[in-house]
Structures are given as structure tokens and as C-alpha cells.
mmCIF file of C-alpha atoms in Angstrom:
data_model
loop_
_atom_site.group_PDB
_atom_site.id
_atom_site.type_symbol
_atom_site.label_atom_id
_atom_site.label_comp_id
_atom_site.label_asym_id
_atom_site.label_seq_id
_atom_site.Cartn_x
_atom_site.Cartn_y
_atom_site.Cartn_z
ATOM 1 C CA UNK H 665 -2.633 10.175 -8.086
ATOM 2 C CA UNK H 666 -6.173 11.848 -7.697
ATOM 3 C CA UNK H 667 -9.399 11.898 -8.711
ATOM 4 C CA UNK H 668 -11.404 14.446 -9.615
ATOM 5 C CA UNK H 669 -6.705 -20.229 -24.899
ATOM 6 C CA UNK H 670 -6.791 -23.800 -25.657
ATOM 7 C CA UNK H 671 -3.522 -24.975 -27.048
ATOM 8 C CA UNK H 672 -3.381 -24.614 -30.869
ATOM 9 C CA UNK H 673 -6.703 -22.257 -31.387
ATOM 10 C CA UNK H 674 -6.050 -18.408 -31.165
ATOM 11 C CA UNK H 675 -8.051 -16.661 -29.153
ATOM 12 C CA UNK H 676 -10.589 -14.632 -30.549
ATOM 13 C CA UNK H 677 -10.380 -10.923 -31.070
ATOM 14 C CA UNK H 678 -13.132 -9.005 -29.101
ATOM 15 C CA UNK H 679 -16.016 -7.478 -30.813
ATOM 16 C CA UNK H 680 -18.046 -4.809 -29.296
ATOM 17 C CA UNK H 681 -21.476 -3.090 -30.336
ATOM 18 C CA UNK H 682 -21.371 0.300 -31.263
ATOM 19 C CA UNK H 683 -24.694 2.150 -31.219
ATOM 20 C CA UNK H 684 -26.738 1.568 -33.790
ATOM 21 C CA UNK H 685 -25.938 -2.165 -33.096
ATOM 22 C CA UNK H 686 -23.457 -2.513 -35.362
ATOM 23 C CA UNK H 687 -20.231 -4.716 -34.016
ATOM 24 C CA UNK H 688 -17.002 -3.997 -34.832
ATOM 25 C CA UNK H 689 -13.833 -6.411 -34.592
ATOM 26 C CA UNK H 690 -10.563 -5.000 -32.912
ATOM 27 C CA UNK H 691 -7.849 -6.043 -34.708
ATOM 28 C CA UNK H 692 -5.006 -7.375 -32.988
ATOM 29 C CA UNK H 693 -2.515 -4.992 -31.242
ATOM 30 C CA UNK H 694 1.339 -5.592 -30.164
ATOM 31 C CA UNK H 695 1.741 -4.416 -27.039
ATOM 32 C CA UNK H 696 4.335 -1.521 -27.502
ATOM 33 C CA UNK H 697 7.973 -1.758 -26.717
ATOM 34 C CA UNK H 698 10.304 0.226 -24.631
ATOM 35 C CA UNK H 699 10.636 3.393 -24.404
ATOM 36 C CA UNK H 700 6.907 4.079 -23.112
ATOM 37 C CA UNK H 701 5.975 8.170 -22.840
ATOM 38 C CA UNK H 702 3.111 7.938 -20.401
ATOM 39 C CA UNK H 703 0.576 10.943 -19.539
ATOM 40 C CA UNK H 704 -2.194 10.622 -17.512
ATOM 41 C CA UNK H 705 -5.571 12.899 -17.868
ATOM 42 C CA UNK H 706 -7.926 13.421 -15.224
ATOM 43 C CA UNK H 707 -8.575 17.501 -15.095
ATOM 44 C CA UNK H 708 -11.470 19.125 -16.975
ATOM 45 C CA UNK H 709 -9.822 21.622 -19.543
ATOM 46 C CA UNK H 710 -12.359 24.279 -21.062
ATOM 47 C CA UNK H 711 -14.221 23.592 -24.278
ATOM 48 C CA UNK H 712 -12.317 20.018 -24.632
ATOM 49 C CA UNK H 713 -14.207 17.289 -26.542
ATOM 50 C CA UNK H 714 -12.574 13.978 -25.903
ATOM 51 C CA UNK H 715 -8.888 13.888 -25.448
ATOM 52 C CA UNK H 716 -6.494 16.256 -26.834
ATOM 53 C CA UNK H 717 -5.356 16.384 -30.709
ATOM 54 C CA UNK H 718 -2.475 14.264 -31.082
ATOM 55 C CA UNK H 719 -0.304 17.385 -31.679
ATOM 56 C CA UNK H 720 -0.566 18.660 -28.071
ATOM 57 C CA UNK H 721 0.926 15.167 -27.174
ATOM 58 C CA UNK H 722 3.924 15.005 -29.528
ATOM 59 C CA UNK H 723 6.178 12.847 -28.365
ATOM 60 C CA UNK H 724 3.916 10.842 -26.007
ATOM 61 C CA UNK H 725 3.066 7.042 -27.197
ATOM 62 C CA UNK H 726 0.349 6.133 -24.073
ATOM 63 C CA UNK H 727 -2.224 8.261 -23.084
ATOM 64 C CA UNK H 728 -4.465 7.183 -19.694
ATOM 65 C CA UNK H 729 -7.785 8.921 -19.576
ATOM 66 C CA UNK H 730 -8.410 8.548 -15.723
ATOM 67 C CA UNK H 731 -10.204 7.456 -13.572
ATOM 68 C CA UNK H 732 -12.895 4.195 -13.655
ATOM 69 C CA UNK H 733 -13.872 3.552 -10.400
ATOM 70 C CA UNK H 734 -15.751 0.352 -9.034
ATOM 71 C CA UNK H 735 -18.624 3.108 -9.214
ATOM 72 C CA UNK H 736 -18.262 3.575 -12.655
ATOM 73 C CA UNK H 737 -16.421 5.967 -15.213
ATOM 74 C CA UNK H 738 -15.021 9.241 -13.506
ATOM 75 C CA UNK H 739 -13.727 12.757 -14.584
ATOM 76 C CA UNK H 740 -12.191 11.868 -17.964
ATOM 77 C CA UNK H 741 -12.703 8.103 -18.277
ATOM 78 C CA UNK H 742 -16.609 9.599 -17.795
ATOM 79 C CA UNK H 743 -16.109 12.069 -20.442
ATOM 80 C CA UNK H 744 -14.857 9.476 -22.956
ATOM 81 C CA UNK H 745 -17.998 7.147 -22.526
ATOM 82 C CA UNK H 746 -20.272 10.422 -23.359
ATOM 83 C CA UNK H 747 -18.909 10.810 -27.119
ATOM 84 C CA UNK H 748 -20.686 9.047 -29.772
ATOM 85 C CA UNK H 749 -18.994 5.680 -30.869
ATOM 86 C CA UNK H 750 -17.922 7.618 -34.646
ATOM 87 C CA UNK H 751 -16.301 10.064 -32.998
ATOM 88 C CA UNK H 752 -14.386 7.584 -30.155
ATOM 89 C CA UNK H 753 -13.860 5.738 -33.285
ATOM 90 C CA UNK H 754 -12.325 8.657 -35.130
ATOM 91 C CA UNK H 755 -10.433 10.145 -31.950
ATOM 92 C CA UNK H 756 -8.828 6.369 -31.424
ATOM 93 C CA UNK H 757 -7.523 6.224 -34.916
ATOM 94 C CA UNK H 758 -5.845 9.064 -34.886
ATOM 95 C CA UNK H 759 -4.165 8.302 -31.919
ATOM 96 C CA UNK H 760 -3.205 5.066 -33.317
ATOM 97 C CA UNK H 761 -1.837 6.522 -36.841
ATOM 98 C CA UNK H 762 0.529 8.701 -34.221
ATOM 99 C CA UNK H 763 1.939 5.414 -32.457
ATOM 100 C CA UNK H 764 -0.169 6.272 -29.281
ATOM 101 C CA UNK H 765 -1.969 4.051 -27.276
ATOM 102 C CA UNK H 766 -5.438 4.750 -25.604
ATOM 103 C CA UNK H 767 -5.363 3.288 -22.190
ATOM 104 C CA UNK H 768 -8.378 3.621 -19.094
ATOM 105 C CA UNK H 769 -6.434 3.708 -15.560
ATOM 106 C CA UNK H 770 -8.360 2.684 -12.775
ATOM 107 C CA UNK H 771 -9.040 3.479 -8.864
ATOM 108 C CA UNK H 772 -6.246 6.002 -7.874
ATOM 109 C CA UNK H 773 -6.941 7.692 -4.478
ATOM 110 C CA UNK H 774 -10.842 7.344 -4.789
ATOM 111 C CA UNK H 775 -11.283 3.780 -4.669
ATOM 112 C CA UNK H 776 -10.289 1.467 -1.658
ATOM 113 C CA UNK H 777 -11.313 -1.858 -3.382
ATOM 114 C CA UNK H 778 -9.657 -4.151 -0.823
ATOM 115 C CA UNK H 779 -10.507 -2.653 2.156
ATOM 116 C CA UNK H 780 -14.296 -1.709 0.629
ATOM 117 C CA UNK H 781 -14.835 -5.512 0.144
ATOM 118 C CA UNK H 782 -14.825 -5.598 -3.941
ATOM 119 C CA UNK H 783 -14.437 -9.178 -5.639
ATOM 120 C CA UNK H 784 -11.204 -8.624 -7.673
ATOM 121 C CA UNK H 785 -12.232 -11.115 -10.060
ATOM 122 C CA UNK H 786 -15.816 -9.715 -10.599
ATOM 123 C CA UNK H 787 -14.177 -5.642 -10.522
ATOM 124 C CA UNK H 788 -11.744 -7.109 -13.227
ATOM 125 C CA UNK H 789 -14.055 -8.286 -15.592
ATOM 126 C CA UNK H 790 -15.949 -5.144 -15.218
ATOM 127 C CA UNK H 791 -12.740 -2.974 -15.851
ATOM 128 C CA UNK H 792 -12.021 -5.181 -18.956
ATOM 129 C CA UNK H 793 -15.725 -5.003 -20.034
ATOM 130 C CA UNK H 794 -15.418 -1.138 -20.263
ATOM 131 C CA UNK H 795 -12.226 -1.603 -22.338
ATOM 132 C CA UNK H 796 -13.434 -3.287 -24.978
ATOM 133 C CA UNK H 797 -16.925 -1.816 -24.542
ATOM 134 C CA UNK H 798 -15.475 1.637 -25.625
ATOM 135 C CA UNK H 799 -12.379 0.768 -28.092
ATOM 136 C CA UNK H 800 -9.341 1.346 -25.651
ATOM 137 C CA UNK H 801 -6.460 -0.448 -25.664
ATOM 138 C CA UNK H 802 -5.488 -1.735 -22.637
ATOM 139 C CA UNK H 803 -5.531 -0.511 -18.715
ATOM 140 C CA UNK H 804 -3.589 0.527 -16.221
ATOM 141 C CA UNK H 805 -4.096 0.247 -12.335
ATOM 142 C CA UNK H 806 -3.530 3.019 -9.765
ATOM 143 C CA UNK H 807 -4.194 1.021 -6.567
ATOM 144 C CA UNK H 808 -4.090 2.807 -4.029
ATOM 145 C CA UNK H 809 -5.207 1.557 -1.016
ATOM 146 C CA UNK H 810 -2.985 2.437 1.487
ATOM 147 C CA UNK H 811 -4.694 0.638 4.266
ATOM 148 C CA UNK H 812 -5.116 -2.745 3.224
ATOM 149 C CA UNK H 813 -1.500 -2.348 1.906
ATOM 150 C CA UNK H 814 -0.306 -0.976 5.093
ATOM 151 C CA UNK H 815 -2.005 -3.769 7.449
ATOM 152 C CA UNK H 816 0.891 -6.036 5.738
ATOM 153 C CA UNK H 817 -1.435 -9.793 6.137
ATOM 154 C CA UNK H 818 -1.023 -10.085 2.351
ATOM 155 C CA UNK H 819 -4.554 -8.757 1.747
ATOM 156 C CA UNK H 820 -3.825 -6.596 -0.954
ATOM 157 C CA UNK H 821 -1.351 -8.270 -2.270
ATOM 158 C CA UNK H 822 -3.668 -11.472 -2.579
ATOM 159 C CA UNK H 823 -6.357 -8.919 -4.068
ATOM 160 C CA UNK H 824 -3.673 -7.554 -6.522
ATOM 161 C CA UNK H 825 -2.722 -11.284 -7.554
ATOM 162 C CA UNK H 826 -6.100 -12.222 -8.212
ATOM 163 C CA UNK H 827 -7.683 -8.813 -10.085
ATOM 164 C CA UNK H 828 -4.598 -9.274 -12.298
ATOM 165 C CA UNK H 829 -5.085 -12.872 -13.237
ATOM 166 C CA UNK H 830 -8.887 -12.198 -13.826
ATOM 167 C CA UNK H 831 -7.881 -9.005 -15.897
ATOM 168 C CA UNK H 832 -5.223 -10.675 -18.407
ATOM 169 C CA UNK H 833 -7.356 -13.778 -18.726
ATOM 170 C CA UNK H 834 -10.023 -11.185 -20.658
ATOM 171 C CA UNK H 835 -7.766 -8.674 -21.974
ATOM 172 C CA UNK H 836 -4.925 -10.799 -23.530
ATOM 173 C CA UNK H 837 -1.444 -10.126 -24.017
ATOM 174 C CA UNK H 838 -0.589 -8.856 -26.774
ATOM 175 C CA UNK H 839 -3.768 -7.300 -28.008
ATOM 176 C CA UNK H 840 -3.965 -4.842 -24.774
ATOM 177 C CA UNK H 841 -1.652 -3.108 -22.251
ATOM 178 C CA UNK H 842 -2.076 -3.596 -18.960
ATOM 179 C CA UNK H 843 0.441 -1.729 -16.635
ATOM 180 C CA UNK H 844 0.533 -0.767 -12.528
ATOM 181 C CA UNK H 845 1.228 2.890 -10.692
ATOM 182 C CA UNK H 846 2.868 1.783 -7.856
ATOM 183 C CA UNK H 847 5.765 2.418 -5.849
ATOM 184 C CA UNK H 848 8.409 -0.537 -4.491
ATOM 185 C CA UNK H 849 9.427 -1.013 -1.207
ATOM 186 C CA UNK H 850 11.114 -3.772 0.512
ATOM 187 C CA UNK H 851 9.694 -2.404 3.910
ATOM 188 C CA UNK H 852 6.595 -4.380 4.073
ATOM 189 C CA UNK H 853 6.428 -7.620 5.748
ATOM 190 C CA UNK H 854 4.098 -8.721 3.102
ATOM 191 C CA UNK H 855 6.145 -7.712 0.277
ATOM 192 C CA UNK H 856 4.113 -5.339 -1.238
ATOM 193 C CA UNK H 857 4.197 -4.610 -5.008
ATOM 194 C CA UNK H 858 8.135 -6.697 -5.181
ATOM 195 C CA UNK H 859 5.736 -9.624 -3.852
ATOM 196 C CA UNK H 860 2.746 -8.446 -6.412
ATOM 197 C CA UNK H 861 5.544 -8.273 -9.487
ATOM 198 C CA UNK H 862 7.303 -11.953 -7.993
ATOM 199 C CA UNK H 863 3.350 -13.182 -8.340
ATOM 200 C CA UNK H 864 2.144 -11.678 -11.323
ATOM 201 C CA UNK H 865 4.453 -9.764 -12.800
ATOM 202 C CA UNK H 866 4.658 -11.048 -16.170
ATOM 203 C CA UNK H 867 1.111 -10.932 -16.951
ATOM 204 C CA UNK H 868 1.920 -7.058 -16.639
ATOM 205 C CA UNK H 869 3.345 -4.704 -19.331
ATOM 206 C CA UNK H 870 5.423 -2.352 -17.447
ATOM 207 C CA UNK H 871 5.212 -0.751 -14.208
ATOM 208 C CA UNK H 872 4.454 3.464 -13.868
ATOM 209 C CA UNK H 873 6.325 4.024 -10.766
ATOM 210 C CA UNK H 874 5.376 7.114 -8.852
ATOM 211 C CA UNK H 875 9.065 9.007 -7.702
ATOM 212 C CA UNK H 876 6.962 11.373 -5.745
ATOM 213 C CA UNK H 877 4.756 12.149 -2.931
ATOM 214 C CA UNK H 878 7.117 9.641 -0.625
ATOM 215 C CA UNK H 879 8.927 12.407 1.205
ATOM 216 C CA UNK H 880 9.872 15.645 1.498
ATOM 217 C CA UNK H 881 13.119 15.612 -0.527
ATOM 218 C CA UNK H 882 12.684 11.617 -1.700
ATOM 219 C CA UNK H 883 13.837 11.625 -5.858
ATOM 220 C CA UNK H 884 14.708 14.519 -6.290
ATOM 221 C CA UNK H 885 18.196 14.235 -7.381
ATOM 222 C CA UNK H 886 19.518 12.416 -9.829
ATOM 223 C CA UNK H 887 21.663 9.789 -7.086
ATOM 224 C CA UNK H 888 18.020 9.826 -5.205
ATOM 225 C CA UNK H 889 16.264 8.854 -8.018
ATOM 226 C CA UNK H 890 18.132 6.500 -10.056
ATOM 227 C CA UNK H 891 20.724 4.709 -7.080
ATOM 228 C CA UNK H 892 20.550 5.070 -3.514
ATOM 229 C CA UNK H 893 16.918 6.534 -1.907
ATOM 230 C CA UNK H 894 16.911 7.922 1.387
ATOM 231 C CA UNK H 895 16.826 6.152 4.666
ATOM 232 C CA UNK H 896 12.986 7.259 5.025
ATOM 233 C CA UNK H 897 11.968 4.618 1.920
ATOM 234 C CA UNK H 898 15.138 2.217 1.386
ATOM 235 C CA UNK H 899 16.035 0.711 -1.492
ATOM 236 C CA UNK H 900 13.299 2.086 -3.341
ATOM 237 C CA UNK H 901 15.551 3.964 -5.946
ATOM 238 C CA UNK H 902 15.394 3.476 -9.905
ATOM 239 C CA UNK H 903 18.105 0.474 -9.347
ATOM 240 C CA UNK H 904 17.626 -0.214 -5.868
ATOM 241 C CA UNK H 905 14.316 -1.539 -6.929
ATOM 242 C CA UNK H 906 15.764 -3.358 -10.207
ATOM 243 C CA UNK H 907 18.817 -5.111 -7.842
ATOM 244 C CA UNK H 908 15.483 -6.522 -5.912
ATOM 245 C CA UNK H 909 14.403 -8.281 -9.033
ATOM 246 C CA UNK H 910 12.219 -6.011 -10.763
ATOM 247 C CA UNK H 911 13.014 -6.342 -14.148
ATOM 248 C CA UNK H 912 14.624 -3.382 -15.297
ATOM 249 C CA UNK H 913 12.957 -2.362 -18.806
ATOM 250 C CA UNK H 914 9.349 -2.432 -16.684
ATOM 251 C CA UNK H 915 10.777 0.715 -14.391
ATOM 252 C CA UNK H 916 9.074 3.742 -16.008
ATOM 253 C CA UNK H 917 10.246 6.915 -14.130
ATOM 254 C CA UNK H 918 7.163 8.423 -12.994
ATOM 255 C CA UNK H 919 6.870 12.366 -11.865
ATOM 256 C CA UNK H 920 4.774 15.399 -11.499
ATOM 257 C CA UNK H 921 4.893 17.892 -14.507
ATOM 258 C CA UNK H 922 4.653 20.649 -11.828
ATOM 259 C CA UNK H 923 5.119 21.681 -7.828
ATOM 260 C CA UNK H 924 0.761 21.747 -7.674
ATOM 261 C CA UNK H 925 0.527 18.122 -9.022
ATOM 262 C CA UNK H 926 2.051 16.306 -6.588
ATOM 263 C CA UNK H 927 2.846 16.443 -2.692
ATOM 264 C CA UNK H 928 6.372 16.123 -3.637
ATOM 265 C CA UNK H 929 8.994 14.451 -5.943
ATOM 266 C CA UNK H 930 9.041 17.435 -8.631
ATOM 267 C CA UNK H 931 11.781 17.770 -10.904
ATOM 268 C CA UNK H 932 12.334 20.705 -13.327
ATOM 269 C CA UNK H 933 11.988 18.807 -17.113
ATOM 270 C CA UNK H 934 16.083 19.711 -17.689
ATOM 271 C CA UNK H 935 17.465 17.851 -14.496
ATOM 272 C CA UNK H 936 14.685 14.714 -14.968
ATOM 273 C CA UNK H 937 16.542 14.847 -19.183
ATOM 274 C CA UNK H 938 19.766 14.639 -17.369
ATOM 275 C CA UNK H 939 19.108 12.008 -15.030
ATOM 276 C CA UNK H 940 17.333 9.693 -17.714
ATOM 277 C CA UNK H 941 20.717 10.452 -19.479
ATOM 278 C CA UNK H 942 22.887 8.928 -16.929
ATOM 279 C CA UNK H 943 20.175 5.606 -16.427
ATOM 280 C CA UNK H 944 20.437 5.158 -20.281
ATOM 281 C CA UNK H 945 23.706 5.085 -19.827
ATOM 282 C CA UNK H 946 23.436 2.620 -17.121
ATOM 283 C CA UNK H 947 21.194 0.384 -19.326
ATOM 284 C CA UNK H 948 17.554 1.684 -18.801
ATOM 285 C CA UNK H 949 15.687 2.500 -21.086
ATOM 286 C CA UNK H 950 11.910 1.881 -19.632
ATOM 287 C CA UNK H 951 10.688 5.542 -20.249
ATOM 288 C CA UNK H 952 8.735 8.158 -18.406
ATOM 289 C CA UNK H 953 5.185 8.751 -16.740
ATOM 290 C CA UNK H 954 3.893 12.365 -15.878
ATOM 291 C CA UNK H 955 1.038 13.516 -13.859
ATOM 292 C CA UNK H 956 -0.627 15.122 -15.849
ATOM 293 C CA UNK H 957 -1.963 16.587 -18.815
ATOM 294 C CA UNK H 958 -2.541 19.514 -19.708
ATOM 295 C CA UNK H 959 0.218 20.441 -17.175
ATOM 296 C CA UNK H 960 2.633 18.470 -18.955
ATOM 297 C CA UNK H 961 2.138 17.853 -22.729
ATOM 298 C CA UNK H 962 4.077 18.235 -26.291
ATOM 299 C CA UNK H 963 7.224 20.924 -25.219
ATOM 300 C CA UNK H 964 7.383 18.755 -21.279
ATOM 301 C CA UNK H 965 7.988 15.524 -23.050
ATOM 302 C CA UNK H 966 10.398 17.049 -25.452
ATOM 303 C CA UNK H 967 12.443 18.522 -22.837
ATOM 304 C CA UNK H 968 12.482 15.133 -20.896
ATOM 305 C CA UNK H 969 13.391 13.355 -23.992
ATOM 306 C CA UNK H 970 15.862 15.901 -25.888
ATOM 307 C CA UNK H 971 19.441 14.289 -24.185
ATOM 308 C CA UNK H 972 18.566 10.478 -24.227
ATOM 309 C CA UNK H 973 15.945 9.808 -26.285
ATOM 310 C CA UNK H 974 15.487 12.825 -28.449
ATOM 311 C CA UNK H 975 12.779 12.499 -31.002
#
């Protein structure tokens, strides 16, 4: 992806000021079950005002305005923090009367926060801080640096381990989502994100894998996708990466909604609804990610959906 509590005593809810200083309580939220419809947003659209009406999203139940950044809020994280609290406010229950969850996702290919030297404790209190400073409902990290991943000491792993901890201990479990973009691979020394999940993978909701931009022709056939990837990235398939521990209702397919948003990986929305028929058939039933809105919105989802999980 791109940029443009003590035993016995519930922990409290958070409270955040709205302007005007007024607080508000958030009540409690379950964190959603399987299947999860995932769409990330990061593109300007013309004479937008906030995300889109929950209409255009139909058949979505997560919606990740991207990207914050250890900078600060970018592109349509940014755009979010510029509305006025009633209208967030307003915006955020309508999303919520439509089953769909509001969700920040942070770094993607901007952001290097291993390599750049950022505390991961520190950068995930900050991320958590914006959550509950604007009324979202959970996060999701894109990490995505490829060069403290690739040096394979256990650097970003470590990092990964530790920002995740630090993130769950303020946004609990739940009350907010917290979910990775990541890919698997059994190929690093250090173990990569099947070391990250083995670590701290139950303090996260469900993984967003990315099925693209790995290789020329890598997922894009059913068999490559859901059983047996190619000898380029091994065992890195739908089930590959479930037979390597990875529980299997945390796999959410993750794909382009079209050839311009992603390197490669594409699949036309009729042979991705086919293939998510034959892994439902296998036993998945984690759900899909797309990159992004408003390339992919209420008729892509449909067409993903309409043979195993029509609406």
C-alpha cells in the first residue's frame, strides 16, 4: 500500500474532549466477527466531505481511512481530523447503525519506523491517542519497512512485538480492532510476520494479507492463491500460510480492486467470488481486503461476495 486491568475491576471506557470541551464516553464495542469486508481509503475524490455515505459501501463492515504517519495524519486520516467533532460524530454513527467499523491504518510505504529510529512504545501510544482522540474504532498497521524486515536480525520483528503490546495495552480488546497488512513468508531467517503472529498474535484481530505486488503472476489463480504459491515466495499461499500456524479465521484475502492499484496480484471480482467459494468450502471464512476505495466500493464487494457469502 501507498500513501498519498487489575484483576476483578473493568477497565475504563475512554473519554475524549470534543471541542467545545465537552467529553464524551465511548461505549464499549465487540470486536466484530468473521467474515470482515475490508476497504481501505487513501485517494482524494472531488467534492468528498469525510468518508463516503454508507450506501457507496454496501456490503463492506470495516472501513480504514489511511494513512497516520509518525509525522502525523496523512491524505484521508488528515482529512478526517479537519471535520468538526458533530459531524465525525454524525458520520461515525451512521457507519455504526450499518454494522461498519471506522478504523485509522497506519505507516504503509511512507513510514520506515524501524529503520528511522521511532520508539514503538512511544509511536503506539501516539497512534492510540489519535484513535480515541477522534472517535475511531480501532487501527490497523501497514508496516512496511522492507529494510529493517529484510536485514533478518529480528529488528522489526522485536519493533513489531513491542508497538503491538504498547498498542493493545491502550486500546483494549474488545472495545477496538486492531489488525496487520502484511504478507507471510517462511523465507526469513528471522521469521518475519509467522514469528510477529507466534509473538503477538493474539493481541491482534485479524490479519489483511496483501496477495499482490509479490510477483509477476504470484495469486493470481485460484490454486496460487488459496494452496500452493510459486517457488518465487513459498508457502505463502491462503493455506500454506494457515498449515504454518496462522490461525485460519485471521487470513483475510487481500487484493487490488483494479490493474492501476497494485504492482500486481489483480484478480477480476468473478474469479476472486469463485476462489473464496472453493476456501469456504475448505473451511475459511476470514473475508476480504481491497485496495481501495473509490476503485472498489458497493457493486466490487457484491460481486466478491455473491457465490459464498452473498448478502
Amino acid at each position: 500500500m501507498a500513501c498519498l486491568a487489575a484483576l476483578g475491576r473493568p477497565t475504563p471506557l475512554p473519554v475524549i474532549e470534543l471541542q467545545g470541551g465537552s467529553n464524551v464516553t465511548l461505549a464499549s464495542r465487540a470486536t466484530p466477527a468473521a467474515p470482515h469486508w475490508v476497504i481501505y481509503s487513501d485517494k482524494w475524490v472531488s467534492g468528498e466531505n469525510g468518508p463516503p455515505a454508507v450506501n457507496d459501501i454496501e456490503g463492506y463492515n470495516v472501513f480504514a481511512l489511511s494513512f497516520w504517519l509518525i509525522s502525523g495524519p496523512a491524505d484521508q486520516a488528515l482529512e478526517w481530523t479537519t471535520l468538526d467533532a458533530t459531524t465525525r460524530s454524525s458520520i461515525h454513527a451512521s457507519y455504526a447503525a450499518a454494522g461498519i467499523s471506522l478504523i485509522v491504518s497506519a505507516f504503509g510505504s511512507t513510514d520506515a519506523p524501524t529503520s528511522t529510529g521511532a520508539d514503538p512504545t512511544a509511536t503506539a501510544n501516539n497512534l492510540a491517542a489519535f484513535v480515541q482522540q477522534y472517535g475511531l474504532d480501532g487501527a490497523d498497521i501497514d508496516y512496511e519497512d522492507f529494510n529493517a524486515m529484510n536485514a533478518q536480525d529480528g529488528s522489526a520483528e522485536n519493533w513489531l512485538a513491542t508497538f503491538t503490546q504498547a498498542l493493545r495495552a491502550q486500546l483494549p480488546e474488545g472495545q477496538y480492532i486492531i489488525t496487520h497488512a502484511r504478507e507471510f513468508s517462511p523465507i526469513y531467517a528471522s521469521g518475519a510476520y509467522l514469528e510477529v503472529d507466534q509473538t503477538v498474535g493474539s493481541l491482534i484481530d485479524w490479519y489483511n494479507v496483501q496477495f499482490y505486488n509479490q510477483g509477476t503472476s504470484e495469486y493470481t489463480t485460484c490454486t496460487g492463491l488459496l494452496n500452493t504459491s510459486s517457488s518465487t515466495w513459498p508457502s505463502t499461499a491462503l493455506f500454506q500460510i494457515a498449515a504454518s500456524g496462522v490461525p485460519l479465521n485471521k487470513l483475510v484475502i487481500g487484493k487490488p480492486a483494479t490493474t492501476a492499484d497494485a504492482n500486481n496480484g489483480y484478480m477480476d471480482p468473478s474469479t476472486l467470488a469463485g476462489c473464496l467459494g472453493a476456501a469456504k468450502a475448505q473451511g475459511w471464512d476470514a473475508g476480504v481486503m481491497v485496495w481501495e476505495y473509490p476503485d472498489a466500493a458497493a457493486s466490487w464487494i457484491a460481486t466478491v461476495r455473491s457465490v459464498a457469502f452473498p448478502e
